[in-house]
CSV table of C-alpha atoms in Angstrom, one decimal:
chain,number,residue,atom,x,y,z
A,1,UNK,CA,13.4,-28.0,-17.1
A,2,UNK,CA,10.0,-27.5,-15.6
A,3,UNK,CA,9.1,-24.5,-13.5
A,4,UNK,CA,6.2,-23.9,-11.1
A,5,UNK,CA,3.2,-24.3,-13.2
A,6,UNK,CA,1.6,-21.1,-11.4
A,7,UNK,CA,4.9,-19.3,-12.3
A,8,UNK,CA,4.6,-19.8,-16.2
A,9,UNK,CA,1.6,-17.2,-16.5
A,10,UNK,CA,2.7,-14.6,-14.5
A,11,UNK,CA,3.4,-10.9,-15.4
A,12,UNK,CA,6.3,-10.1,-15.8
A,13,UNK,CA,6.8,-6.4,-14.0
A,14,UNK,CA,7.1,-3.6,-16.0
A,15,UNK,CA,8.9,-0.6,-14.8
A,16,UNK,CA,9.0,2.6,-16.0
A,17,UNK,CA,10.9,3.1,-19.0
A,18,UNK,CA,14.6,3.9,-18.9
A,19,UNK,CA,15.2,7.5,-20.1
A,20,UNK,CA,18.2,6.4,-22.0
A,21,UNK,CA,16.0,3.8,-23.8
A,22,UNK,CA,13.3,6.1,-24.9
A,23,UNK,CA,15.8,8.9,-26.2
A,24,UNK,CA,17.3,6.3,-28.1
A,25,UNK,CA,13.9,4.2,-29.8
A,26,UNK,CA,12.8,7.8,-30.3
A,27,UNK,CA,15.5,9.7,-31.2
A,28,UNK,CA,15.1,12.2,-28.5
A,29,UNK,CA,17.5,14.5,-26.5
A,30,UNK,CA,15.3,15.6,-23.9
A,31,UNK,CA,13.1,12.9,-21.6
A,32,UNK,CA,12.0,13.5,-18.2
A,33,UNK,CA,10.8,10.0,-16.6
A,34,UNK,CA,7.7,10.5,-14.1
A,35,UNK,CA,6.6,7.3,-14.1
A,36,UNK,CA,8.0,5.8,-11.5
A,37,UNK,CA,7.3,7.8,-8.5
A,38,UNK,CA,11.0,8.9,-8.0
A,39,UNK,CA,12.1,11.6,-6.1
A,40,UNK,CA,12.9,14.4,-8.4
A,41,UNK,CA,14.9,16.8,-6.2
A,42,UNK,CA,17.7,13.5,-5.4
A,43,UNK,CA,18.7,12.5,-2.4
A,44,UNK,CA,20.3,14.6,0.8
A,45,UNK,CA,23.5,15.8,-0.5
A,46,UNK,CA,24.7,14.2,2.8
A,47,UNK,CA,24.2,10.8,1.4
A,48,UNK,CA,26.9,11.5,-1.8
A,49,UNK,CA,28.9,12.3,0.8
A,50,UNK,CA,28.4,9.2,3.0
A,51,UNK,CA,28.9,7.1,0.0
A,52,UNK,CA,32.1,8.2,-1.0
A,53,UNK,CA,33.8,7.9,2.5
A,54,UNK,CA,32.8,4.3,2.2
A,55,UNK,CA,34.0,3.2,-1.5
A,56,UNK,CA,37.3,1.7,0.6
A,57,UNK,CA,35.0,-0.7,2.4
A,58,UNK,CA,33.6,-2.8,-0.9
A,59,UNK,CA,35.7,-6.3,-0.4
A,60,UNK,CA,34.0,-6.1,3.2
A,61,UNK,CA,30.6,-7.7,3.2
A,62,UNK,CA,28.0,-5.2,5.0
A,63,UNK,CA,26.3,-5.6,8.5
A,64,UNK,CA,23.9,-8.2,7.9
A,65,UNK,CA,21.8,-6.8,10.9
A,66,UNK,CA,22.3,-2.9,9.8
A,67,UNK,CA,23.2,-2.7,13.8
A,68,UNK,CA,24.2,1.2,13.3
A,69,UNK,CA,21.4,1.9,11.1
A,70,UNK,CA,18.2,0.2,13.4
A,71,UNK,CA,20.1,1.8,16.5
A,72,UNK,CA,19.6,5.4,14.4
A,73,UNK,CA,16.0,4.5,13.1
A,74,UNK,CA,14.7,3.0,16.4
A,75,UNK,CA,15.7,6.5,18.2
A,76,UNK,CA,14.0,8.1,15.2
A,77,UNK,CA,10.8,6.0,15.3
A,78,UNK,CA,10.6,5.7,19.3
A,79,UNK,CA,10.6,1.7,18.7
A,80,UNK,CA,12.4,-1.0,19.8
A,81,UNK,CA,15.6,-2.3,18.0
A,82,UNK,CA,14.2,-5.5,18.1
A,83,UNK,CA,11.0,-4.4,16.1
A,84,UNK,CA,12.8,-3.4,13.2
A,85,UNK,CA,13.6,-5.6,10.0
A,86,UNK,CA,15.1,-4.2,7.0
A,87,UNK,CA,15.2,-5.2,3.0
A,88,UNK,CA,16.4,-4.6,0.1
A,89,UNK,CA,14.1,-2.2,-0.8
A,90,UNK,CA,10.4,-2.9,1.0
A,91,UNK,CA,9.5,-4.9,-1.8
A,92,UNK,CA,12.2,-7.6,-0.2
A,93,UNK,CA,9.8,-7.0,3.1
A,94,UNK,CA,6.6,-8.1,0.6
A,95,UNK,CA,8.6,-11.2,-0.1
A,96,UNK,CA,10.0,-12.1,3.0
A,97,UNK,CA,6.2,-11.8,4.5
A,98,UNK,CA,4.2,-14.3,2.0
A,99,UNK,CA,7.5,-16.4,2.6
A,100,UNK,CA,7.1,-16.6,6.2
A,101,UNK,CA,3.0,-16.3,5.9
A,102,UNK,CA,1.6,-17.8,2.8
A,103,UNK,CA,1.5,-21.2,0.8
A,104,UNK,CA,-1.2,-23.7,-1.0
A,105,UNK,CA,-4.3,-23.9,1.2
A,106,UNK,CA,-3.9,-20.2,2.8
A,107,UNK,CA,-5.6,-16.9,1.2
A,108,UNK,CA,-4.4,-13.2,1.1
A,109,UNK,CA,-6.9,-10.3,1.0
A,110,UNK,CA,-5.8,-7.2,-0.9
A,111,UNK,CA,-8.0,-4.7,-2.5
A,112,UNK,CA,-7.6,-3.7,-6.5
A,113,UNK,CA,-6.1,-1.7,-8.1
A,114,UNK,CA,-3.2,-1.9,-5.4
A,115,UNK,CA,0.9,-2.5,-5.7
A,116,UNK,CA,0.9,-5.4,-7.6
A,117,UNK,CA,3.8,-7.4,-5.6
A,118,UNK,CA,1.5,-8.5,-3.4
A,119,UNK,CA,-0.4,-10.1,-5.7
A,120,UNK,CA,2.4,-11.6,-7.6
A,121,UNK,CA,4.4,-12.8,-4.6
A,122,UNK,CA,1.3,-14.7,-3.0
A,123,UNK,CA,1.0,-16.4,-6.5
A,124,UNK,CA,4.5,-17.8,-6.3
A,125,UNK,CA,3.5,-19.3,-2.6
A,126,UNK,CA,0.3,-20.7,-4.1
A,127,UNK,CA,-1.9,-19.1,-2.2
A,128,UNK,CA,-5.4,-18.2,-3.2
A,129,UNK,CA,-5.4,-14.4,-3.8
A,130,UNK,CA,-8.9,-12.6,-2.9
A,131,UNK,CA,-8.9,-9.4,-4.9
A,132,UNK,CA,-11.3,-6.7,-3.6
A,133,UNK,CA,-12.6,-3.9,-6.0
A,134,UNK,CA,-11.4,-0.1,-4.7
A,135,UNK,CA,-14.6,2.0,-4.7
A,136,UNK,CA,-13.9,5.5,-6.5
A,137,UNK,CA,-10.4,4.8,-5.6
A,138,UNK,CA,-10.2,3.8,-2.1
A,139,UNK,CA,-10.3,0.3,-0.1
A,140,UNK,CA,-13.5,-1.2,0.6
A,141,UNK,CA,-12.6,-2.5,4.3
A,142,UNK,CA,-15.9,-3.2,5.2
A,143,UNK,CA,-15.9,-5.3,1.8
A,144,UNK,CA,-12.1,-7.0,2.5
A,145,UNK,CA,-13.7,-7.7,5.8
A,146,UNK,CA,-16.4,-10.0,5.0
A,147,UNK,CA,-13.3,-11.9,2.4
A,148,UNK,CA,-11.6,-12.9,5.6
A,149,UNK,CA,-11.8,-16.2,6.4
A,150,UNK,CA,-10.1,-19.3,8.9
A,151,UNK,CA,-7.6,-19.8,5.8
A,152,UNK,CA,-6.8,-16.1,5.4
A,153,UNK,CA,-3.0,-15.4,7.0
A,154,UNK,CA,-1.9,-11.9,5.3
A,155,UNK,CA,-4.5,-8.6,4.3
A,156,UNK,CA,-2.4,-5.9,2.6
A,157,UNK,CA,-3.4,-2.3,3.1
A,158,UNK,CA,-1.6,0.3,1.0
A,159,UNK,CA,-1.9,3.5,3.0
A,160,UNK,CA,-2.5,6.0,0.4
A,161,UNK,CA,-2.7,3.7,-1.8
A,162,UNK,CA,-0.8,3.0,-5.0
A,163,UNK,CA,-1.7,3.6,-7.7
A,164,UNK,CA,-4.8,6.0,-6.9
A,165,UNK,CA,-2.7,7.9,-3.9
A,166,UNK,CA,-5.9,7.7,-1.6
A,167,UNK,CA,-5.4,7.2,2.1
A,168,UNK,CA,-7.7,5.2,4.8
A,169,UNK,CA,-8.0,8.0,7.9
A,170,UNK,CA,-7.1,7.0,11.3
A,171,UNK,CA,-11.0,6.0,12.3
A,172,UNK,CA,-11.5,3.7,9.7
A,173,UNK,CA,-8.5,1.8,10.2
A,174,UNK,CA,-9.0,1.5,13.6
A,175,UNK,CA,-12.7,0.3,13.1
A,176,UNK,CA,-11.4,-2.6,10.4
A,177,UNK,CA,-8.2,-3.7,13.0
A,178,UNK,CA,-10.9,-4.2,15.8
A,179,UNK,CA,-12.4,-6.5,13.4
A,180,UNK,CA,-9.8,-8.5,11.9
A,181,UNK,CA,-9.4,-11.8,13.5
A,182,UNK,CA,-5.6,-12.1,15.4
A,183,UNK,CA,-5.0,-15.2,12.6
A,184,UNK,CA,-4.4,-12.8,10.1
A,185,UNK,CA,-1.1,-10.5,10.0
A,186,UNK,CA,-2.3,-7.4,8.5
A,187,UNK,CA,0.5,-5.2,6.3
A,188,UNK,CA,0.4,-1.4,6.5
A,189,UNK,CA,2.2,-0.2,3.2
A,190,UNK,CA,3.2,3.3,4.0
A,191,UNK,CA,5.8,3.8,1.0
A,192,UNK,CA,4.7,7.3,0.9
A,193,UNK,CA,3.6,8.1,4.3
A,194,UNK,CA,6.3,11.4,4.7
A,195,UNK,CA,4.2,12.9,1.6
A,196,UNK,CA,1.0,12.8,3.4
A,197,UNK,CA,-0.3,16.1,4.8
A,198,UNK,CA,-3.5,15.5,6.3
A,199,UNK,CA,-4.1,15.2,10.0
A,200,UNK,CA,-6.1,12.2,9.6
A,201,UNK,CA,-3.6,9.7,8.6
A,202,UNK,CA,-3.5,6.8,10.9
A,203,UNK,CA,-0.4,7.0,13.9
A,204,UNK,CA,0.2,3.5,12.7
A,205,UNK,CA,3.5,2.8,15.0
A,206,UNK,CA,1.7,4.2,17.7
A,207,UNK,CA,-1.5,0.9,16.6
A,208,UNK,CA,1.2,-1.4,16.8
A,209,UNK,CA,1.1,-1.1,20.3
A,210,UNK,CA,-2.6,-2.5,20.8
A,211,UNK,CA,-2.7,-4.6,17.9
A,212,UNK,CA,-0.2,-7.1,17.3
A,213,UNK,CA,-0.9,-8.7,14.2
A,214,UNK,CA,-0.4,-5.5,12.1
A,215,UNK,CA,3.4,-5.0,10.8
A,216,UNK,CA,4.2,-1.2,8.9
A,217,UNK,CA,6.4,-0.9,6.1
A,218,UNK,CA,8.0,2.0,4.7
A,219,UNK,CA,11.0,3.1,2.4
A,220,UNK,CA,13.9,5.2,1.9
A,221,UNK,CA,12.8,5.0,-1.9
A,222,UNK,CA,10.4,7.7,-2.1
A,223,UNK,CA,11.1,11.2,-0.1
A,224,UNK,CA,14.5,10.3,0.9
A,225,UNK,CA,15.5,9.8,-2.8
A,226,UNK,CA,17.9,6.7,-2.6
A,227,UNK,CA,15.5,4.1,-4.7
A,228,UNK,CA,19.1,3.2,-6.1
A,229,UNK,CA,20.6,1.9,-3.4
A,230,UNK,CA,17.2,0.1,-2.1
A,231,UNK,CA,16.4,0.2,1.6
A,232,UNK,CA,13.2,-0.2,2.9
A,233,UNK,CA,12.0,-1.5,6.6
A,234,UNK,CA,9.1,-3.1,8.2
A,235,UNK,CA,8.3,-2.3,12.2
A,236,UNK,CA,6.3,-4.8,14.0
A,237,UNK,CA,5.7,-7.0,17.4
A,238,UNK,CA,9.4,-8.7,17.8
A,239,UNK,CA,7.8,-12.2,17.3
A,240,UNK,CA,6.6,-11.3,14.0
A,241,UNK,CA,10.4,-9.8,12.6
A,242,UNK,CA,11.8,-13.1,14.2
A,243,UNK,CA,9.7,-14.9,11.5
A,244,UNK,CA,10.5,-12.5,8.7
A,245,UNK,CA,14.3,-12.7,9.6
A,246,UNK,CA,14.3,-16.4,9.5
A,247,UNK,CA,13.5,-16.6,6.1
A,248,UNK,CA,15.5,-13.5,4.9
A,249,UNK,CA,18.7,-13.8,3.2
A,250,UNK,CA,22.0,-12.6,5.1
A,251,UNK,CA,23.4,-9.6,4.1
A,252,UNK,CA,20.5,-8.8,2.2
A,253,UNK,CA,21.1,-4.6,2.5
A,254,UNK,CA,24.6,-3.4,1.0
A,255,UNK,CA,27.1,-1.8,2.9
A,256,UNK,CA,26.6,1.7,0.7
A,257,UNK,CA,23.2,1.3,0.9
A,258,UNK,CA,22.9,1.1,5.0
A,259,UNK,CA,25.0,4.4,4.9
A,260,UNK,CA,23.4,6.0,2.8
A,261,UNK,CA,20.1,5.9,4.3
A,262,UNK,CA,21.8,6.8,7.6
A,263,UNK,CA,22.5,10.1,5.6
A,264,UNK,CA,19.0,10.3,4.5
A,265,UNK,CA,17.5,9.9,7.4
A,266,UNK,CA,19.2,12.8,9.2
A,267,UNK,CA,18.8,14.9,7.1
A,268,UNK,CA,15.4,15.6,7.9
A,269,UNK,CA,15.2,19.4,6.6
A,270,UNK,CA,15.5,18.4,3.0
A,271,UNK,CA,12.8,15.7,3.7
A,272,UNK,CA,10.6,18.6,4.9
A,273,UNK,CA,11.6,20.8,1.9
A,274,UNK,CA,10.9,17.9,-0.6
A,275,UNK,CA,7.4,17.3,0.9
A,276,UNK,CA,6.3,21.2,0.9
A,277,UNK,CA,7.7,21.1,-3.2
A,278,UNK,CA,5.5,18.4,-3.7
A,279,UNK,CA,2.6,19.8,-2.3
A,280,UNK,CA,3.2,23.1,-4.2
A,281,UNK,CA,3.6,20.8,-7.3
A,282,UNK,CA,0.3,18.9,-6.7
A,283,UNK,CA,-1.4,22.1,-6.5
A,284,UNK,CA,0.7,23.2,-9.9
A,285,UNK,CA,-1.1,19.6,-11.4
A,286,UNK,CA,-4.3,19.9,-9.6
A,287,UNK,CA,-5.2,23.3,-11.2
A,288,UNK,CA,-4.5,22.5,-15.1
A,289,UNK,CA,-6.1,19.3,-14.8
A,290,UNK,CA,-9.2,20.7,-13.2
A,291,UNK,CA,-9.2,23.5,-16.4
A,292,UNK,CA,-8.8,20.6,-18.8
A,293,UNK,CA,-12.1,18.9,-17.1
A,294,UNK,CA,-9.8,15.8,-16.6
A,295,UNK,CA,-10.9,13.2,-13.6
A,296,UNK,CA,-8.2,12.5,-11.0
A,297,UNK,CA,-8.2,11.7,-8.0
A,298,UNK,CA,-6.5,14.0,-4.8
A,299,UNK,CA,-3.5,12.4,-3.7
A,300,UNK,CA,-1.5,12.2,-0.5
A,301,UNK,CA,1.5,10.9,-1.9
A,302,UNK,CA,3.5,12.2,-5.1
A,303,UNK,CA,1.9,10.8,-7.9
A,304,UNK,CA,-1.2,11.4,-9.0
A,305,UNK,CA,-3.8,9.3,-11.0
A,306,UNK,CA,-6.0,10.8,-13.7
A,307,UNK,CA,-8.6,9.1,-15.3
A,308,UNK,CA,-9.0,10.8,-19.2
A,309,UNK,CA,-11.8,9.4,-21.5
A,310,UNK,CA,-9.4,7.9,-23.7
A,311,UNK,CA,-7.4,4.3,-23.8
A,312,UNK,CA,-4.4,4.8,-21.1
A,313,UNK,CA,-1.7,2.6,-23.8
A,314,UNK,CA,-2.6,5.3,-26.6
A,315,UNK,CA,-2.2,8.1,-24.5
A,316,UNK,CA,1.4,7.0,-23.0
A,317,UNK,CA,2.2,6.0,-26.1
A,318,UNK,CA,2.2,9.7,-27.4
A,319,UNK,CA,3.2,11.0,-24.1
A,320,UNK,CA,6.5,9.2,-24.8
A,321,UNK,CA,6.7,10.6,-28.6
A,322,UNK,CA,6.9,13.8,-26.9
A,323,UNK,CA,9.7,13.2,-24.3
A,324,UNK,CA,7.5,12.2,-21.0
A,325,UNK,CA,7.3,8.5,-19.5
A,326,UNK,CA,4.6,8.2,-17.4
A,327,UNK,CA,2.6,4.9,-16.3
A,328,UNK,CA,-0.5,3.5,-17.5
A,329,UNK,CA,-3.0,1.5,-16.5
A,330,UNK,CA,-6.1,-0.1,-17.9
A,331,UNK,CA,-8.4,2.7,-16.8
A,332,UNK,CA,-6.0,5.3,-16.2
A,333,UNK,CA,-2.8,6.9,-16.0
A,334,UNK,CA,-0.2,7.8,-13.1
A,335,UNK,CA,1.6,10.1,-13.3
A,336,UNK,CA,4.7,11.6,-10.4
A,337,UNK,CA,4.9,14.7,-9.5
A,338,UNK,CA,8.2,16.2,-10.8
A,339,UNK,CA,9.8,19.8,-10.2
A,340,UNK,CA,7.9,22.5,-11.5
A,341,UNK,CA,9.6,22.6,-15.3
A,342,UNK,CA,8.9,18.6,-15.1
A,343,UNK,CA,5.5,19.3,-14.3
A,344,UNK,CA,4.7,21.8,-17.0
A,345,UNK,CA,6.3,20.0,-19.7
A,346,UNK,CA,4.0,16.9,-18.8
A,347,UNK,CA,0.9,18.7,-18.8
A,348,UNK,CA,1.3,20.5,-22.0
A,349,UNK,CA,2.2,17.2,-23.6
A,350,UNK,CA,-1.0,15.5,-21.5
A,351,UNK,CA,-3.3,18.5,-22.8
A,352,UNK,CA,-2.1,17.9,-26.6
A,353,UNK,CA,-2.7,14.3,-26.4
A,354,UNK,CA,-6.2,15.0,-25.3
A,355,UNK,CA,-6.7,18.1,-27.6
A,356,UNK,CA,-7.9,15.7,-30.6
A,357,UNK,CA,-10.3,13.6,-28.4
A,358,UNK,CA,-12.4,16.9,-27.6
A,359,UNK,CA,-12.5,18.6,-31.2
């Protein structure tokens, strides 16, 4: 059996690590996982609820249109029905996009470090991927800019961004749409867009109505707290979810899953209540890392990334010996922003890792 030669060196992605897992390699009875960006106040209690009345309906296969959900999420979003596609997760959205999009001869623009599906998904396609350094964190868009080509057909945009949790303000977006040529269908990745609390963040549905080459995506993964059940959603011009749906797979969001984030997404005063925790929990972060003298950057979302003056691997490493997955990369780590116990327990673990390295 031969495989896609451009498949064969591909990561492989790495998730956090299981909390089960961990307790058990490390003979542990107490882990708390913030690696992973995870909501850690659950989900609505509505959507237990929802769930439960609709354990009778698993022989039935689900809405493969999620009619009852897009009617609710239009009315929520002030969009059209018919601008509204929906995956299994919006990492299903990613795929269904370089599907559609992308194949050999064609290019992608994305900046780095960013959410690594892109990047991995346009390799499958075999697309040339044009990686464009982050300065101190953020997208360079005057830099992506000058990478598009007449063979670019997708530029990815994670607004904040993941893994630094940076945002692009309103302005600057708008400058860099004016500028994109109308060949290339610009993603905005707003996974964590109900964190954000500055004024500045782009009104990106409101964009879609001048620009029609840019599609949003966002999740009920994050804030709403039902990563489990995977749901996420893209909103764009209709001609562009036409595409995406004719290369998405029918009944592609479970039944549980559609009602759930119906649940979720009324219950819109635990969203607000799980946004004002996090904020209260950055600041929780924010002020111990500033007494260790640690670099990180401010985040909009609920993670934050800190960048210690020590190798990221060691430091998870004995992060994990002392009950705390977080998430490393090759200049820094990531780490979510838990409940306020969660937090302290990381940071006294994060500030006796880095005791040693400053005796």
């Amino acid at each position: 059996m031969i495989p896609k030669t451009r498949i064969v060196s591909l990561p492989i992605y790495e998730p956090g690590k299981p909390i089960e897992d961990v307790k058990r390699e490390l003979g542990l009875t107490e882990v708390i996982k913030l690696a992973s960006n995870e909501n850690p106040f659950g989900s609505s209690p509505k959507v237990k609820e929802a769930i439960v009345a609709e354990l009778d309906q698993l022989p039935i296969y689900p809405d493969g249109a999620c009619l009852e959900l897009r009617s609710a999420l239009a009315s929520f979003l002030k969009v059209g029905e018919g601008e509204l596609v929906f995956g299994n997760g919006s990492d299903e959205i990613v795929m269904l996009i370089v599907r559609a999009y992308l194949e050999a001869g064609t290019n992608t623009v994305m900046a780095t470090p960013t959410f690594s599906v892109y990047k991995t998904n346009a390799t499958i396609e075999g697309a040339e991927v044009i990686e464009v350094p982050c300065v101190n964190g953020a997208h360079d868009l005057d830099a992506m800019l000058a990478r598009i080509n007449d063979q670019t057909r997708v530029v990815w945009v994670c607004n904040p961004n993941n893994p630094t949790g940076l945002m692009i303000e309103e302005k600057e977006l708008i400058r860099f749409l004016d500028q994109v040529p109308d060949h290339a269908l610009v993603v905005l990745d707003e996974a964590y867009v109900e964190y954000v609390k500055s004024e500045a963040f782009p009104k990106s549905l409101d964009l879609l109505k001048k620009y029609k080459n840019v599609i949003v995506l966002r999740t009920f993964s994050k804030i709403y707290g039902i990563a489990a059940l995977r749901v996420g959603y893209g909103v764009a011009a209709e001609d562009i979810i036409d595409k995406l749906n004719r290369v998405r797979e029918p009944f592609n969001v479970n039944h549980l899953a559609q009602k759930a984030a119906l649940a979720a997404l009324a219950d819109q005063e635990f969203v607000l209540q799980c946004k004002e925790a996090n904020a209260e929990g950055l600041a929780q972060v924010y002020t111990e890392l500033d007494a260790l003298g640690v670099p990180y950057y401010r985040s909009e979302t609920n993670f934050v990334y800190i960048m210690p003056e020590r190798d990221s691997k060691e430091i998870f490493q004995e992060m994990l010996k002392q009950g705390v997955i977080i998430r490393a990369f090759p200049q820094a780590i990531r780490v979510t922003i838990g409940n306020k116990e969660q937090n302290e327990k990381m940071l006294a673990a994060l500030k006796s890792v880095l005791a040693p390295a400053r005796m």
